[in-house]
């Protein structure tokens, strides 16, 4: 059976020859006038081609020798550009076969509270959900504590598989108070985010959320739903969302495929640094 990671075709070579007309290195004036280092220009050119789909997922990239010839730069410069792309997770290497384009990951910023569909649609992805089912049930100890309900109070459990660009990427299990849940299950959950429905349709302003993130191995059920082998590492996220006036409203278990999704956030050190004992910069 042929390998999924194929070598370079004649079409690839033609495309690479066309790249040699790019204004990078080899006496092309634009690169010499640019303040960016040559390896940065090459990295950005290759990154743009990957993100634009010129180089497809799992497609073999041009070799170092081909890139050296195409861009008219040294092997060290090309290697630095490729190492940067590898560090970003855009490419990977297979010994003896070459460098290949990695499957792109969807990125969501943890600094902003938004639903899956909201975040991904804004970035140009196609999203929808498959509702597996819903049920009224007793809150129990864990869910009751999170939603500040008694254990015997009823909540609605909603189970959905979330799709990104027509591939399953997460299993979401949501718990909300029964009164809200009985309304939600009548909505168009395959196409609409619960957050959007709560705010736009029900007039409930959302405020903030607590997150707990850990890794786990996919069990047989999750593996089957997300099209990954049992035992594959995934991200498990507990998210408790509060209304703007501080009431817990929505508690969820989110199970994300690690190969398809990435969370990002920015951390500030200023306040912590100022609090360090003996910090003469702030204590003078």
PDB file of C-alpha atoms in Angstrom:
ATOM      1  CA  UNK A   1       0.000   0.000   0.000  1.00  0.00           C
ATOM      2  CA  UNK A   2       1.353   3.442  -0.906  1.00  0.00           C
ATOM      3  CA  UNK A   3       2.476   5.698   1.917  1.00  0.00           C
ATOM      4  CA  UNK A   4       0.369   8.727   2.806  1.00  0.00           C
ATOM      5  CA  UNK A   5       3.579  10.754   2.752  1.00  0.00           C
ATOM      6  CA  UNK A   6       4.516  10.840  -0.917  1.00  0.00           C
ATOM      7  CA  UNK A   7       7.575  12.271  -2.624  1.00  0.00           C
ATOM      8  CA  UNK A   8       7.759  15.309  -4.851  1.00  0.00           C
ATOM      9  CA  UNK A   9       5.878  15.232  -8.160  1.00  0.00           C
ATOM     10  CA  UNK A  10       6.692  17.074 -11.394  1.00  0.00           C
ATOM     11  CA  UNK A  11       3.925  19.553 -10.488  1.00  0.00           C
ATOM     12  CA  UNK A  12       5.648  20.214  -7.147  1.00  0.00           C
ATOM     13  CA  UNK A  13       8.916  20.927  -8.921  1.00  0.00           C
ATOM     14  CA  UNK A  14       7.219  23.315 -11.327  1.00  0.00           C
ATOM     15  CA  UNK A  15       5.652  25.137  -8.383  1.00  0.00           C
ATOM     16  CA  UNK A  16       9.001  25.301  -6.630  1.00  0.00           C
ATOM     17  CA  UNK A  17      10.665  26.746  -9.722  1.00  0.00           C
ATOM     18  CA  UNK A  18       7.963  29.415  -9.737  1.00  0.00           C
ATOM     19  CA  UNK A  19       8.870  30.226  -6.128  1.00  0.00           C
ATOM     20  CA  UNK A  20      12.371  31.158  -7.243  1.00  0.00           C
ATOM     21  CA  UNK A  21      10.858  34.353  -8.624  1.00  0.00           C
ATOM     22  CA  UNK A  22       9.934  35.429  -5.083  1.00  0.00           C
ATOM     23  CA  UNK A  23      11.806  38.540  -3.892  1.00  0.00           C
ATOM     24  CA  UNK A  24      13.979  36.649  -1.432  1.00  0.00           C
ATOM     25  CA  UNK A  25      17.762  36.318  -1.630  1.00  0.00           C
ATOM     26  CA  UNK A  26      19.842  35.571  -4.696  1.00  0.00           C
ATOM     27  CA  UNK A  27      20.213  39.212  -5.688  1.00  0.00           C
ATOM     28  CA  UNK A  28      16.500  40.048  -5.611  1.00  0.00           C
ATOM     29  CA  UNK A  29      16.346  43.669  -4.485  1.00  0.00           C
ATOM     30  CA  UNK A  30      13.247  43.479  -2.247  1.00  0.00           C
ATOM     31  CA  UNK A  31      14.891  41.122   0.225  1.00  0.00           C
ATOM     32  CA  UNK A  32      18.025  43.204   0.390  1.00  0.00           C
ATOM     33  CA  UNK A  33      15.984  46.338   1.131  1.00  0.00           C
ATOM     34  CA  UNK A  34      13.879  44.573   3.787  1.00  0.00           C
ATOM     35  CA  UNK A  35      14.792  45.018   7.448  1.00  0.00           C
ATOM     36  CA  UNK A  36      13.721  41.405   8.145  1.00  0.00           C
ATOM     37  CA  UNK A  37      16.402  38.694   8.198  1.00  0.00           C
ATOM     38  CA  UNK A  38      16.333  36.351   5.200  1.00  0.00           C
ATOM     39  CA  UNK A  39      15.330  33.335   7.294  1.00  0.00           C
ATOM     40  CA  UNK A  40      12.323  35.311   8.599  1.00  0.00           C
ATOM     41  CA  UNK A  41      11.242  36.193   5.057  1.00  0.00           C
ATOM     42  CA  UNK A  42      11.523  32.557   3.975  1.00  0.00           C
ATOM     43  CA  UNK A  43       9.680  31.367   7.075  1.00  0.00           C
ATOM     44  CA  UNK A  44       6.827  33.818   6.459  1.00  0.00           C
ATOM     45  CA  UNK A  45       6.622  32.886   2.776  1.00  0.00           C
ATOM     46  CA  UNK A  46       6.396  29.171   3.576  1.00  0.00           C
ATOM     47  CA  UNK A  47       3.973  29.784   6.458  1.00  0.00           C
ATOM     48  CA  UNK A  48       1.662  31.777   4.203  1.00  0.00           C
ATOM     49  CA  UNK A  49       1.728  29.000   1.612  1.00  0.00           C
ATOM     50  CA  UNK A  50       0.883  26.398   4.252  1.00  0.00           C
ATOM     51  CA  UNK A  51      -1.976  28.433   5.705  1.00  0.00           C
ATOM     52  CA  UNK A  52      -3.315  29.238   2.226  1.00  0.00           C
ATOM     53  CA  UNK A  53      -3.383  25.539   1.340  1.00  0.00           C
ATOM     54  CA  UNK A  54      -0.700  25.712  -1.344  1.00  0.00           C
ATOM     55  CA  UNK A  55       1.055  22.988   0.627  1.00  0.00           C
ATOM     56  CA  UNK A  56      -1.613  20.542   1.792  1.00  0.00           C
ATOM     57  CA  UNK A  57      -1.782  18.671   5.082  1.00  0.00           C
ATOM     58  CA  UNK A  58       0.706  15.739   5.097  1.00  0.00           C
ATOM     59  CA  UNK A  59       2.193  16.872   1.770  1.00  0.00           C
ATOM     60  CA  UNK A  60       5.961  16.646   1.370  1.00  0.00           C
ATOM     61  CA  UNK A  61       7.655  20.031   1.582  1.00  0.00           C
ATOM     62  CA  UNK A  62      10.521  21.039  -0.733  1.00  0.00           C
ATOM     63  CA  UNK A  63      13.864  19.664   0.428  1.00  0.00           C
ATOM     64  CA  UNK A  64      16.531  21.889   1.934  1.00  0.00           C
ATOM     65  CA  UNK A  65      18.519  21.684  -1.304  1.00  0.00           C
ATOM     66  CA  UNK A  66      15.477  22.755  -3.337  1.00  0.00           C
ATOM     67  CA  UNK A  67      14.776  25.686  -1.033  1.00  0.00           C
ATOM     68  CA  UNK A  68      18.413  26.767  -1.118  1.00  0.00           C
ATOM     69  CA  UNK A  69      18.292  26.798  -4.929  1.00  0.00           C
ATOM     70  CA  UNK A  70      14.861  28.445  -5.094  1.00  0.00           C
ATOM     71  CA  UNK A  71      15.605  31.281  -2.675  1.00  0.00           C
ATOM     72  CA  UNK A  72      19.317  31.705  -3.366  1.00  0.00           C
ATOM     73  CA  UNK A  73      20.311  31.545   0.292  1.00  0.00           C
ATOM     74  CA  UNK A  74      22.519  29.332   2.446  1.00  0.00           C
ATOM     75  CA  UNK A  75      21.489  25.992   3.930  1.00  0.00           C
ATOM     76  CA  UNK A  76      21.840  27.473   7.432  1.00  0.00           C
ATOM     77  CA  UNK A  77      19.274  30.169   6.569  1.00  0.00           C
ATOM     78  CA  UNK A  78      16.806  27.628   5.162  1.00  0.00           C
ATOM     79  CA  UNK A  79      17.286  25.310   8.124  1.00  0.00           C
ATOM     80  CA  UNK A  80      16.580  28.129  10.597  1.00  0.00           C
ATOM     81  CA  UNK A  81      13.340  28.980   8.777  1.00  0.00           C
ATOM     82  CA  UNK A  82      12.240  25.324   8.784  1.00  0.00           C
ATOM     83  CA  UNK A  83      13.134  24.894  12.456  1.00  0.00           C
ATOM     84  CA  UNK A  84      10.908  27.863  13.317  1.00  0.00           C
ATOM     85  CA  UNK A  85       8.007  26.342  11.380  1.00  0.00           C
ATOM     86  CA  UNK A  86       8.578  23.025  13.121  1.00  0.00           C
ATOM     87  CA  UNK A  87       8.539  24.725  16.533  1.00  0.00           C
ATOM     88  CA  UNK A  88       5.198  26.313  15.615  1.00  0.00           C
ATOM     89  CA  UNK A  89       3.780  22.884  14.786  1.00  0.00           C
ATOM     90  CA  UNK A  90       3.243  23.696  11.106  1.00  0.00           C
ATOM     91  CA  UNK A  91       5.622  21.027   9.780  1.00  0.00           C
ATOM     92  CA  UNK A  92       7.171  17.767  10.993  1.00  0.00           C
ATOM     93  CA  UNK A  93      10.051  15.598   9.835  1.00  0.00           C
ATOM     94  CA  UNK A  94      10.202  11.865   9.133  1.00  0.00           C
ATOM     95  CA  UNK A  95      13.740  10.500   9.062  1.00  0.00           C
ATOM     96  CA  UNK A  96      14.670   9.306   5.609  1.00  0.00           C
ATOM     97  CA  UNK A  97      11.509  10.641   3.997  1.00  0.00           C
ATOM     98  CA  UNK A  98      11.565  14.412   4.354  1.00  0.00           C
ATOM     99  CA  UNK A  99       9.620  17.307   5.850  1.00  0.00           C
ATOM    100  CA  UNK A 100       5.818  17.294   5.766  1.00  0.00           C
ATOM    101  CA  UNK A 101       3.007  19.748   6.430  1.00  0.00           C
ATOM    102  CA  UNK A 102       1.285  19.112   9.753  1.00  0.00           C
ATOM    103  CA  UNK A 103      -2.459  19.034  10.106  1.00  0.00           C
ATOM    104  CA  UNK A 104      -3.469  22.577  11.129  1.00  0.00           C
ATOM    105  CA  UNK A 105      -4.953  23.127  14.576  1.00  0.00           C
ATOM    106  CA  UNK A 106      -7.801  25.444  15.372  1.00  0.00           C
ATOM    107  CA  UNK A 107      -6.838  28.043  17.975  1.00  0.00           C
ATOM    108  CA  UNK A 108      -9.052  29.557  20.649  1.00  0.00           C
ATOM    109  CA  UNK A 109      -7.957  32.373  22.951  1.00  0.00           C
ATOM    110  CA  UNK A 110      -8.589  31.659  26.633  1.00  0.00           C
ATOM    111  CA  UNK A 111      -8.538  35.348  27.456  1.00  0.00           C
ATOM    112  CA  UNK A 112     -12.026  35.768  25.987  1.00  0.00           C
ATOM    113  CA  UNK A 113     -15.201  33.967  27.047  1.00  0.00           C
ATOM    114  CA  UNK A 114     -16.911  32.750  23.900  1.00  0.00           C
ATOM    115  CA  UNK A 115     -18.584  29.657  22.549  1.00  0.00           C
ATOM    116  CA  UNK A 116     -16.957  27.172  20.198  1.00  0.00           C
ATOM    117  CA  UNK A 117     -18.992  28.268  17.182  1.00  0.00           C
ATOM    118  CA  UNK A 118     -18.458  31.963  17.905  1.00  0.00           C
ATOM    119  CA  UNK A 119     -14.688  31.599  18.137  1.00  0.00           C
ATOM    120  CA  UNK A 120     -14.205  29.306  15.160  1.00  0.00           C
ATOM    121  CA  UNK A 121     -16.639  31.031  12.767  1.00  0.00           C
ATOM    122  CA  UNK A 122     -14.889  34.331  13.406  1.00  0.00           C
ATOM    123  CA  UNK A 123     -11.681  32.679  12.210  1.00  0.00           C
ATOM    124  CA  UNK A 124     -13.258  31.374   9.033  1.00  0.00           C
ATOM    125  CA  UNK A 125     -13.939  27.774  10.103  1.00  0.00           C
ATOM    126  CA  UNK A 126     -17.132  25.866   9.396  1.00  0.00           C
ATOM    127  CA  UNK A 127     -18.773  24.541  12.567  1.00  0.00           C
ATOM    128  CA  UNK A 128     -21.839  22.553  13.555  1.00  0.00           C
ATOM    129  CA  UNK A 129     -22.907  20.159  16.299  1.00  0.00           C
ATOM    130  CA  UNK A 130     -24.455  16.713  16.411  1.00  0.00           C
ATOM    131  CA  UNK A 131     -26.765  16.481  19.399  1.00  0.00           C
ATOM    132  CA  UNK A 132     -26.414  13.008  20.881  1.00  0.00           C
ATOM    133  CA  UNK A 133     -29.229  13.483  23.348  1.00  0.00           C
ATOM    134  CA  UNK A 134     -30.468  15.234  26.467  1.00  0.00           C
ATOM    135  CA  UNK A 135     -32.056  14.214  29.743  1.00  0.00           C
ATOM    136  CA  UNK A 136     -33.443  15.656  32.943  1.00  0.00           C
ATOM    137  CA  UNK A 137     -31.566  14.247  35.909  1.00  0.00           C
ATOM    138  CA  UNK A 138     -30.729  14.921  39.550  1.00  0.00           C
ATOM    139  CA  UNK A 139     -27.852  17.329  39.947  1.00  0.00           C
ATOM    140  CA  UNK A 140     -25.935  15.043  42.252  1.00  0.00           C
ATOM    141  CA  UNK A 141     -22.979  16.099  44.359  1.00  0.00           C
ATOM    142  CA  UNK A 142     -20.527  17.437  41.739  1.00  0.00           C
ATOM    143  CA  UNK A 143     -22.902  19.267  39.398  1.00  0.00           C
ATOM    144  CA  UNK A 144     -25.007  20.509  42.318  1.00  0.00           C
ATOM    145  CA  UNK A 145     -21.968  22.029  43.997  1.00  0.00           C
ATOM    146  CA  UNK A 146     -20.832  23.756  40.798  1.00  0.00           C
ATOM    147  CA  UNK A 147     -24.271  25.211  40.022  1.00  0.00           C
ATOM    148  CA  UNK A 148     -25.077  25.915  43.684  1.00  0.00           C
ATOM    149  CA  UNK A 149     -28.056  23.577  43.641  1.00  0.00           C
ATOM    150  CA  UNK A 150     -29.208  20.849  45.997  1.00  0.00           C
ATOM    151  CA  UNK A 151     -28.239  17.334  45.004  1.00  0.00           C
ATOM    152  CA  UNK A 152     -31.879  16.393  44.419  1.00  0.00           C
ATOM    153  CA  UNK A 153     -32.579  19.428  42.223  1.00  0.00           C
ATOM    154  CA  UNK A 154     -33.077  18.702  38.535  1.00  0.00           C
ATOM    155  CA  UNK A 155     -30.668  19.767  35.809  1.00  0.00           C
ATOM    156  CA  UNK A 156     -30.654  19.234  32.072  1.00  0.00           C
ATOM    157  CA  UNK A 157     -27.754  17.297  30.603  1.00  0.00           C
ATOM    158  CA  UNK A 158     -27.035  17.991  26.912  1.00  0.00           C
ATOM    159  CA  UNK A 159     -24.487  15.903  24.993  1.00  0.00           C
ATOM    160  CA  UNK A 160     -23.051  17.163  21.699  1.00  0.00           C
ATOM    161  CA  UNK A 161     -20.235  16.316  19.309  1.00  0.00           C
ATOM    162  CA  UNK A 162     -18.752  19.529  17.906  1.00  0.00           C
ATOM    163  CA  UNK A 163     -17.496  19.534  14.310  1.00  0.00           C
ATOM    164  CA  UNK A 164     -14.816  21.788  12.863  1.00  0.00           C
ATOM    165  CA  UNK A 165     -14.497  21.904   9.076  1.00  0.00           C
ATOM    166  CA  UNK A 166     -16.590  18.699   8.993  1.00  0.00           C
ATOM    167  CA  UNK A 167     -14.364  16.747  11.380  1.00  0.00           C
ATOM    168  CA  UNK A 168     -15.381  15.850  14.959  1.00  0.00           C
ATOM    169  CA  UNK A 169     -13.094  17.669  17.409  1.00  0.00           C
ATOM    170  CA  UNK A 170     -14.850  17.609  20.777  1.00  0.00           C
ATOM    171  CA  UNK A 171     -17.471  15.936  22.912  1.00  0.00           C
ATOM    172  CA  UNK A 172     -19.293  18.478  25.084  1.00  0.00           C
ATOM    173  CA  UNK A 173     -21.422  17.463  28.063  1.00  0.00           C
ATOM    174  CA  UNK A 174     -23.361  20.471  29.402  1.00  0.00           C
ATOM    175  CA  UNK A 175     -25.388  20.861  32.605  1.00  0.00           C
ATOM    176  CA  UNK A 176     -27.775  23.762  33.183  1.00  0.00           C
ATOM    177  CA  UNK A 177     -30.684  24.287  35.614  1.00  0.00           C
ATOM    178  CA  UNK A 178     -33.801  22.458  34.471  1.00  0.00           C
ATOM    179  CA  UNK A 179     -35.836  25.586  33.654  1.00  0.00           C
ATOM    180  CA  UNK A 180     -33.155  26.849  31.258  1.00  0.00           C
ATOM    181  CA  UNK A 181     -32.437  23.396  29.887  1.00  0.00           C
ATOM    182  CA  UNK A 182     -36.046  22.690  28.932  1.00  0.00           C
ATOM    183  CA  UNK A 183     -35.936  25.785  26.725  1.00  0.00           C
ATOM    184  CA  UNK A 184     -32.506  25.080  25.278  1.00  0.00           C
ATOM    185  CA  UNK A 185     -33.349  21.593  23.992  1.00  0.00           C
ATOM    186  CA  UNK A 186     -36.041  23.141  21.767  1.00  0.00           C
ATOM    187  CA  UNK A 187     -33.494  25.436  20.104  1.00  0.00           C
ATOM    188  CA  UNK A 188     -31.381  24.874  16.993  1.00  0.00           C
ATOM    189  CA  UNK A 189     -28.432  23.439  18.911  1.00  0.00           C
ATOM    190  CA  UNK A 190     -26.841  21.810  15.826  1.00  0.00           C
ATOM    191  CA  UNK A 191     -26.177  25.289  14.399  1.00  0.00           C
ATOM    192  CA  UNK A 192     -26.180  27.690  17.345  1.00  0.00           C
ATOM    193  CA  UNK A 193     -23.971  28.096  20.413  1.00  0.00           C
ATOM    194  CA  UNK A 194     -25.602  27.881  23.819  1.00  0.00           C
ATOM    195  CA  UNK A 195     -23.821  31.091  24.857  1.00  0.00           C
ATOM    196  CA  UNK A 196     -25.363  32.975  21.927  1.00  0.00           C
ATOM    197  CA  UNK A 197     -28.838  31.657  22.727  1.00  0.00           C
ATOM    198  CA  UNK A 198     -28.535  32.571  26.412  1.00  0.00           C
ATOM    199  CA  UNK A 199     -27.463  36.129  25.695  1.00  0.00           C
ATOM    200  CA  UNK A 200     -29.281  37.035  22.485  1.00  0.00           C
ATOM    201  CA  UNK A 201     -32.525  35.086  22.915  1.00  0.00           C
ATOM    202  CA  UNK A 202     -32.961  34.846  26.669  1.00  0.00           C
ATOM    203  CA  UNK A 203     -31.363  38.154  27.630  1.00  0.00           C
ATOM    204  CA  UNK A 204     -28.987  36.559  30.150  1.00  0.00           C
ATOM    205  CA  UNK A 205     -25.675  38.441  30.198  1.00  0.00           C
ATOM    206  CA  UNK A 206     -22.669  36.180  30.777  1.00  0.00           C
ATOM    207  CA  UNK A 207     -19.776  37.398  32.888  1.00  0.00           C
ATOM    208  CA  UNK A 208     -16.828  35.043  33.328  1.00  0.00           C
ATOM    209  CA  UNK A 209     -15.891  31.387  33.620  1.00  0.00           C
ATOM    210  CA  UNK A 210     -13.646  29.137  35.705  1.00  0.00           C
ATOM    211  CA  UNK A 211     -11.570  26.619  33.751  1.00  0.00           C
ATOM    212  CA  UNK A 212      -9.778  23.466  34.818  1.00  0.00           C
ATOM    213  CA  UNK A 213      -7.678  21.772  32.114  1.00  0.00           C
ATOM    214  CA  UNK A 214      -6.064  18.334  32.234  1.00  0.00           C
ATOM    215  CA  UNK A 215      -5.035  15.559  29.906  1.00  0.00           C
ATOM    216  CA  UNK A 216      -6.660  12.143  29.756  1.00  0.00           C
ATOM    217  CA  UNK A 217      -6.801   9.098  27.535  1.00  0.00           C
ATOM    218  CA  UNK A 218      -9.843   8.750  25.310  1.00  0.00           C
ATOM    219  CA  UNK A 219     -12.065   5.848  26.301  1.00  0.00           C
ATOM    220  CA  UNK A 220     -13.830   3.683  23.745  1.00  0.00           C
ATOM    221  CA  UNK A 221     -16.933   5.922  23.614  1.00  0.00           C
ATOM    222  CA  UNK A 222     -15.020   9.179  23.160  1.00  0.00           C
ATOM    223  CA  UNK A 223     -12.656   7.559  20.666  1.00  0.00           C
ATOM    224  CA  UNK A 224     -15.559   6.350  18.567  1.00  0.00           C
ATOM    225  CA  UNK A 225     -17.300   9.720  18.607  1.00  0.00           C
ATOM    226  CA  UNK A 226     -14.147  11.720  17.779  1.00  0.00           C
ATOM    227  CA  UNK A 227     -12.761   9.194  15.270  1.00  0.00           C
ATOM    228  CA  UNK A 228      -9.566   8.541  17.215  1.00  0.00           C
ATOM    229  CA  UNK A 229      -8.150   5.306  18.668  1.00  0.00           C
ATOM    230  CA  UNK A 230      -8.993   4.400  22.241  1.00  0.00           C
ATOM    231  CA  UNK A 231      -6.202   5.595  24.517  1.00  0.00           C
ATOM    232  CA  UNK A 232      -5.341   8.651  22.420  1.00  0.00           C
ATOM    233  CA  UNK A 233      -4.379  11.647  24.611  1.00  0.00           C
ATOM    234  CA  UNK A 234      -7.061  14.361  24.658  1.00  0.00           C
ATOM    235  CA  UNK A 235      -7.719  17.583  26.556  1.00  0.00           C
ATOM    236  CA  UNK A 236     -10.408  17.473  29.227  1.00  0.00           C
ATOM    237  CA  UNK A 237     -11.727  20.865  30.274  1.00  0.00           C
ATOM    238  CA  UNK A 238     -14.168  21.643  33.074  1.00  0.00           C
ATOM    239  CA  UNK A 239     -15.800  25.014  32.488  1.00  0.00           C
ATOM    240  CA  UNK A 240     -18.177  26.743  34.875  1.00  0.00           C
ATOM    241  CA  UNK A 241     -19.737  29.868  33.379  1.00  0.00           C
ATOM    242  CA  UNK A 242     -21.285  32.629  35.495  1.00  0.00           C
ATOM    243  CA  UNK A 243     -23.818  35.308  34.644  1.00  0.00           C
ATOM    244  CA  UNK A 244     -22.761  38.946  34.760  1.00  0.00           C
ATOM    245  CA  UNK A 245     -24.208  39.209  38.282  1.00  0.00           C
ATOM    246  CA  UNK A 246     -22.164  36.231  39.509  1.00  0.00           C
ATOM    247  CA  UNK A 247     -24.639  33.322  39.385  1.00  0.00           C
ATOM    248  CA  UNK A 248     -23.287  29.938  38.128  1.00  0.00           C
ATOM    249  CA  UNK A 249     -25.367  28.957  35.099  1.00  0.00           C
ATOM    250  CA  UNK A 250     -23.586  26.521  32.789  1.00  0.00           C
ATOM    251  CA  UNK A 251     -21.270  23.667  33.845  1.00  0.00           C
ATOM    252  CA  UNK A 252     -19.534  21.637  31.140  1.00  0.00           C
ATOM    253  CA  UNK A 253     -17.104  18.821  30.499  1.00  0.00           C
ATOM    254  CA  UNK A 254     -15.342  19.468  27.180  1.00  0.00           C
ATOM    255  CA  UNK A 255     -13.228  16.709  25.607  1.00  0.00           C
ATOM    256  CA  UNK A 256     -11.003  18.002  22.786  1.00  0.00           C
ATOM    257  CA  UNK A 257      -8.848  16.106  20.328  1.00  0.00           C
ATOM    258  CA  UNK A 258      -5.261  17.130  20.942  1.00  0.00           C
ATOM    259  CA  UNK A 259      -4.340  16.894  17.262  1.00  0.00           C
ATOM    260  CA  UNK A 260      -7.041  19.319  16.143  1.00  0.00           C
ATOM    261  CA  UNK A 261      -7.321  22.022  18.758  1.00  0.00           C
ATOM    262  CA  UNK A 262      -5.100  24.430  20.642  1.00  0.00           C
ATOM    263  CA  UNK A 263      -5.821  26.898  23.441  1.00  0.00           C
ATOM    264  CA  UNK A 264      -3.741  30.051  23.831  1.00  0.00           C
ATOM    265  CA  UNK A 265      -3.519  32.705  26.508  1.00  0.00           C
ATOM    266  CA  UNK A 266      -1.257  35.584  27.502  1.00  0.00           C
ATOM    267  CA  UNK A 267       0.074  35.843  31.039  1.00  0.00           C
ATOM    268  CA  UNK A 268       1.166  39.039  32.782  1.00  0.00           C
ATOM    269  CA  UNK A 269       4.026  39.037  35.289  1.00  0.00           C
ATOM    270  CA  UNK A 270       3.946  42.676  36.462  1.00  0.00           C
ATOM    271  CA  UNK A 271       1.805  42.293  39.593  1.00  0.00           C
ATOM    272  CA  UNK A 272       3.564  39.121  40.743  1.00  0.00           C
ATOM    273  CA  UNK A 273       6.996  40.657  40.176  1.00  0.00           C
ATOM    274  CA  UNK A 274       6.070  43.754  42.168  1.00  0.00           C
ATOM    275  CA  UNK A 275       5.052  41.553  45.082  1.00  0.00           C
ATOM    276  CA  UNK A 276       8.369  39.686  45.264  1.00  0.00           C
ATOM    277  CA  UNK A 277      10.283  40.406  48.491  1.00  0.00           C
ATOM    278  CA  UNK A 278      13.405  42.438  47.974  1.00  0.00           C
ATOM    279  CA  UNK A 279      12.296  43.880  44.633  1.00  0.00           C
ATOM    280  CA  UNK A 280      14.325  47.100  44.765  1.00  0.00           C
ATOM    281  CA  UNK A 281      12.861  48.364  41.499  1.00  0.00           C
ATOM    282  CA  UNK A 282       9.436  48.850  43.076  1.00  0.00           C
ATOM    283  CA  UNK A 283      10.365  49.373  46.726  1.00  0.00           C
ATOM    284  CA  UNK A 284      12.591  52.399  46.373  1.00  0.00           C
TER     285      UNK A 284
END
